[in-house]
Amino acid sequence: MNGKKLNRQDGTRAGRGARIGAEEHGGGLLEGARERRVATGGIELCVAELGDAERPTVMLLHGYPDSKEVWSRVAHRLKDRFHVVLYDVRGCGGSTAPTPLRGGFTLEKLTDDFLAVADAVSPGEPVHLVGHDWGSVQGWEFATARRTEGRIASFTSISGPSLDHFGHWIKRRVARPTPRRAAQLLGQGAKSWYVYALHTPVLPELAWRGPLGKGWPRLLELTEKVPADGYPTASLPRDAAHGAWLYRDNVRARLRRPRADCYAHVPVQLITPTEDSFLSEHLYDELEQWAPRLTRRTLPAKHWVPRTRPDHLAAWITEFVTGNESGTPVREPAATGKYADRFGGRLVLVTGAGSGIGRATAFAFAEAGARVVAVDRDAGSAERTAELARLVGAPEAWAERVDVADEQEMEKLAQKVATEYGTVDVLVNNAGIGTAGPFLETTTEEWKSTLDVNLWGVIHGCRVFGRQMAERGQGGHIVNTASAAAYQPSRVLSAYSTSKAAVLMLSECLRAELAGRGIGVTAVCPGFVNTNIVGAARFAGTDEEEQRRRRRRTARLYGLRNYPPEKVADAVLRAVVRNQAVVPVTPEARAARLLSRIAPRALRGIARIQPPT
Amino acid sequence: MRPATNGYRADDLRGFREVQQLAYACAESVAARLVPGVTEREAARMQREWLRERGVRDWFHLPFAWFGDRTAFAGFKSPLQFFPTNRRLEPGMPFILDMAPIHRGRTADIGYSGCLGPHPLHERLLADLLDHRELILARVRERRPLREIYQEVERLMIRQGYANRHRAYPFGVIAHKVDRVPERRWSPTVLGFGTNALRGLARDALHGHRDGWSPLWSPYRFSDHPPRPGLWAVEPHLGFRGTGAKFEELLVVTDSRDPEESAFWLDDDLPHVRREHKEAQAA
């Protein structure tokens, strides 16, 4: 730390003969950033710094065709905890371009740039690297090159493979092209069309300086859903024209002769956007071989995640950097669930989490490392769920006592969650009650209470939390627990089926409405699952004694069926990962769903059967 | 010493207590010697040999050992899966040792849950198991039908957030009767169960069938009767997402009218009870 201070006072002492001047810079996307210029290898790099320089340094590397401002939204979220450093790659943004351009963009020269900046901004301490797109390609080079050892503490890679790993990946697939490998090769080959295009001489430059440069912001907005907030900056045509040399100087050379010693010497966090139009997820299939200390994360988003998902990135970067700073204890217990890459650190809210499917779902998300808010009408059981959730892997879990049917309570809950825990990433509207009995004997009160919980509970949940998700604009997912009774009519479940059918249709409509905002909506239709829903169900038109008898009897039948709520929870997580619309779970629910489409008359026949009482 | 009732004299009970202590001593000795890499089979053999060295020649059932998610009987479909496998113990894995030696004609049946290294969830399970120990004793003293007690235990488990894993045992039993077993020179086992002890159980089942009770404490109709005097090996087994924990020990049920005397745990000086006391004191 001492050396760090010294160097800050006397910048010219920094290594590799770099010349440094510092100036305050304000305005623009990186408001409040301290800007300085670092001279290295005949060019000058434009470096911006945010946050306290005494804190761990996080260096954000931008991609192509971008400038350091691509990170602005993430940088502002990190600046309170870290010393955030961004710089424009040579030839981009405020940095000068090498002359001649050809041969001026090799990874070796980019490594020199990185070392010069690192020495200038954090002379004593290694830095935490985060790279997106070409920034990540560079980051891989830095994280695997011998001469950077000791200068990097960790590396977070987003949408940019190591060219060497990519070279080995292609070689392996060409050498033994099994059908699957051939398909992977062809798939990535098609996604890389722009790489071939950039290798043509002059044309890319002309396009970028002409119509493409002009239309690019709009194109990003339309195809990549990047919000229009002043990015890309005005330097885009020049950045993009210069950046073409990144491809021309490196891609052919590295892919043809990939380095054999490209092992990462630092812990690596790999964040994979699953809907990336330029990179296949399979590129990283064998990555453990090259990066032994690898943490995987997946994000349902397109390529430009630093613009579209800053909250998620900032959270994962914070967690990873903090975990790799010396002296921080490793969290126990670690998330072990199947979808830990997807839900680690995410905020999940489950209603009706005090028992049955809701509780199992909360545990499944906890096991995947999500932060869980367990909501239930019964404070004790919600507390219990939160407590066990922490024991199975949730970094944090809270219990909230709320009646979902009460609009005011739900509004209050939403406010509290937003201010204290953050915006909900996955909402599971699961709370529900059972009502059975003939329509003619069901009272208005019974109808009201059923609809209040089963339908209004879901509506309130979707309204208050869906609005927060939409306002944040960084995607999310809503799961509503419907039922097989939503499409399987029954003579004794009129109220329950009606409420659940409404939930199913609500989910479908909402899915259509929110699709454009990156929010998925799923209706889960479990079927007969062994939970205590029948233990608390109302049987219309019966006295207390008969009610108890029927509850006992139905509970016994559900017990005999013995379909565990854990399997429904697994289906919920799978549905969120795959963004499925309607998910029937038990075999009978699936059979009924199929029949409802191909033979609805058969279902009507089944509906007439009087179940045993 | 409590008064002997229903055919068990005081020194009889003392004998049972001694076997139970012997079995728990075995469990603690073997648990202390478990290191990463030991297989379930090796752990079972260690128990068998330890007890044979101390004079055990007959078994109600041979020792079992379950490691990792097998402690919660994850994915168990057939009874053969209860037998020890070649699964190796790893750091942080929970384990269960379960044995039922017969010594000097008296049976013990015990279950010992442990963990290789600290495991907060496992500790929580062990602490919560003690609620079931209290609940079972209280309900037996109230002379409630066994089936009803079984269901109440199951409800408590669900309220706690766990799954009932003793349902995976044969007939889904939470307990079964044990008794004196005649000492014979030849004591073969069939599928891990001692024939001499099974004969006693079968005799009880036959008599019970005539008189409307069963030596198996199950969720089924044949257990819909008040607690039957005798010695019951009670084994509530909790499971939670790949981690399981149980205890098993003898409950003495007598025909005394005094509730205190009508049912009591044979011995309170057992590892899982001591552990709880220690924690209560620490708190």
PDB file of C-alpha atoms in Angstrom, chain A residues 332-333 354-356 359-361 363-365 367 381 384 387-389 391-392 532 556 559 562 566 569-570, chain B residues 118-122 124-125 128 131 147 151 154-155 157-163 167 220-221 240-242:
ATOM      1  CA  GLU A 332     -20.058 -22.052   4.181  1.00  0.00           C
ATOM      2  CA  PRO A 333     -22.068 -23.902   3.064  1.00  0.00           C
ATOM      3  CA  GLY A 354     -44.034 -22.073   4.787  1.00  0.00           C
ATOM      4  CA  SER A 355     -44.891 -25.529   3.542  1.00  0.00           C
ATOM      5  CA  GLY A 356     -45.291 -27.871   0.610  1.00  0.00           C
ATOM      6  CA  ARG A 359     -41.007 -24.457   0.881  1.00  0.00           C
ATOM      7  CA  ALA A 360     -39.386 -27.051  -1.387  1.00  0.00           C
ATOM      8  CA  THR A 361     -38.972 -24.388  -4.086  1.00  0.00           C
ATOM      9  CA  PHE A 363     -34.920 -24.766  -0.613  1.00  0.00           C
ATOM     10  CA  ALA A 364     -34.124 -25.638  -4.228  1.00  0.00           C
ATOM     11  CA  PHE A 365     -33.290 -22.007  -4.996  1.00  0.00           C
ATOM     12  CA  GLU A 367     -29.324 -24.855  -2.795  1.00  0.00           C
ATOM     13  CA  SER A 381     -43.069 -21.608   9.246  1.00  0.00           C
ATOM     14  CA  ARG A 384     -38.213 -21.968   9.611  1.00  0.00           C
ATOM     15  CA  GLU A 387     -33.445 -20.701   8.537  1.00  0.00           C
ATOM     16  CA  LEU A 388     -33.075 -24.007   6.684  1.00  0.00           C
ATOM     17  CA  ALA A 389     -32.510 -22.152   3.397  1.00  0.00           C
ATOM     18  CA  LEU A 391     -28.236 -23.971   6.012  1.00  0.00           C
ATOM     19  CA  VAL A 392     -28.444 -25.461   2.510  1.00  0.00           C
ATOM     20  CA  ASN A 532     -50.728 -30.280   3.284  1.00  0.00           C
ATOM     21  CA  ARG A 556     -54.301 -40.273   2.864  1.00  0.00           C
ATOM     22  CA  GLY A 559     -49.993 -39.691   0.728  1.00  0.00           C
ATOM     23  CA  ASN A 562     -46.777 -39.693  -2.639  1.00  0.00           C
ATOM     24  CA  GLU A 566     -39.173 -31.496  -4.216  1.00  0.00           C
ATOM     25  CA  ALA A 569     -39.425 -27.510  -7.086  1.00  0.00           C
ATOM     26  CA  ASP A 570     -36.947 -29.021  -9.525  1.00  0.00           C
TER      27      ASP A 570
ATOM     28  CA  PRO B 118     -18.439 -29.544  10.854  1.00  0.00           C
ATOM     29  CA  HIS B 119     -21.816 -29.508   9.092  1.00  0.00           C
ATOM     30  CA  PRO B 120     -24.299 -26.908  10.385  1.00  0.00           C
ATOM     31  CA  LEU B 121     -27.272 -28.535   8.698  1.00  0.00           C
ATOM     32  CA  HIS B 122     -26.444 -31.927  10.192  1.00  0.00           C
ATOM     33  CA  ARG B 124     -29.559 -28.807  13.138  1.00  0.00           C
ATOM     34  CA  LEU B 125     -31.054 -32.169  12.175  1.00  0.00           C
ATOM     35  CA  ASP B 128     -34.418 -31.344  15.896  1.00  0.00           C
ATOM     36  CA  ASP B 131     -38.036 -33.029  19.699  1.00  0.00           C
ATOM     37  CA  ARG B 147     -50.428 -45.347  14.214  1.00  0.00           C
ATOM     38  CA  GLN B 151     -48.648 -39.710  11.992  1.00  0.00           C
ATOM     39  CA  GLU B 154     -44.527 -37.360  10.572  1.00  0.00           C
ATOM     40  CA  ARG B 155     -46.469 -34.092  10.846  1.00  0.00           C
ATOM     41  CA  MET B 157     -41.131 -33.655  10.637  1.00  0.00           C
ATOM     42  CA  ILE B 158     -42.988 -31.906   7.840  1.00  0.00           C
ATOM     43  CA  ARG B 159     -43.487 -28.834  10.004  1.00  0.00           C
ATOM     44  CA  GLN B 160     -39.777 -28.833  10.684  1.00  0.00           C
ATOM     45  CA  GLY B 161     -39.242 -28.911   6.923  1.00  0.00           C
ATOM     46  CA  TYR B 162     -37.888 -32.444   6.720  1.00  0.00           C
ATOM     47  CA  ALA B 163     -38.930 -35.654   5.056  1.00  0.00           C
ATOM     48  CA  ARG B 167     -40.835 -44.691   5.782  1.00  0.00           C
ATOM     49  CA  TYR B 220     -50.648 -48.956   8.611  1.00  0.00           C
ATOM     50  CA  ARG B 221     -53.869 -50.210  10.118  1.00  0.00           C
ATOM     51  CA  PHE B 240     -33.365 -33.217   4.181  1.00  0.00           C
ATOM     52  CA  ARG B 241     -32.055 -32.813   0.653  1.00  0.00           C
ATOM     53  CA  GLY B 242     -29.381 -35.466   0.722  1.00  0.00           C
TER      54      GLY B 242
END
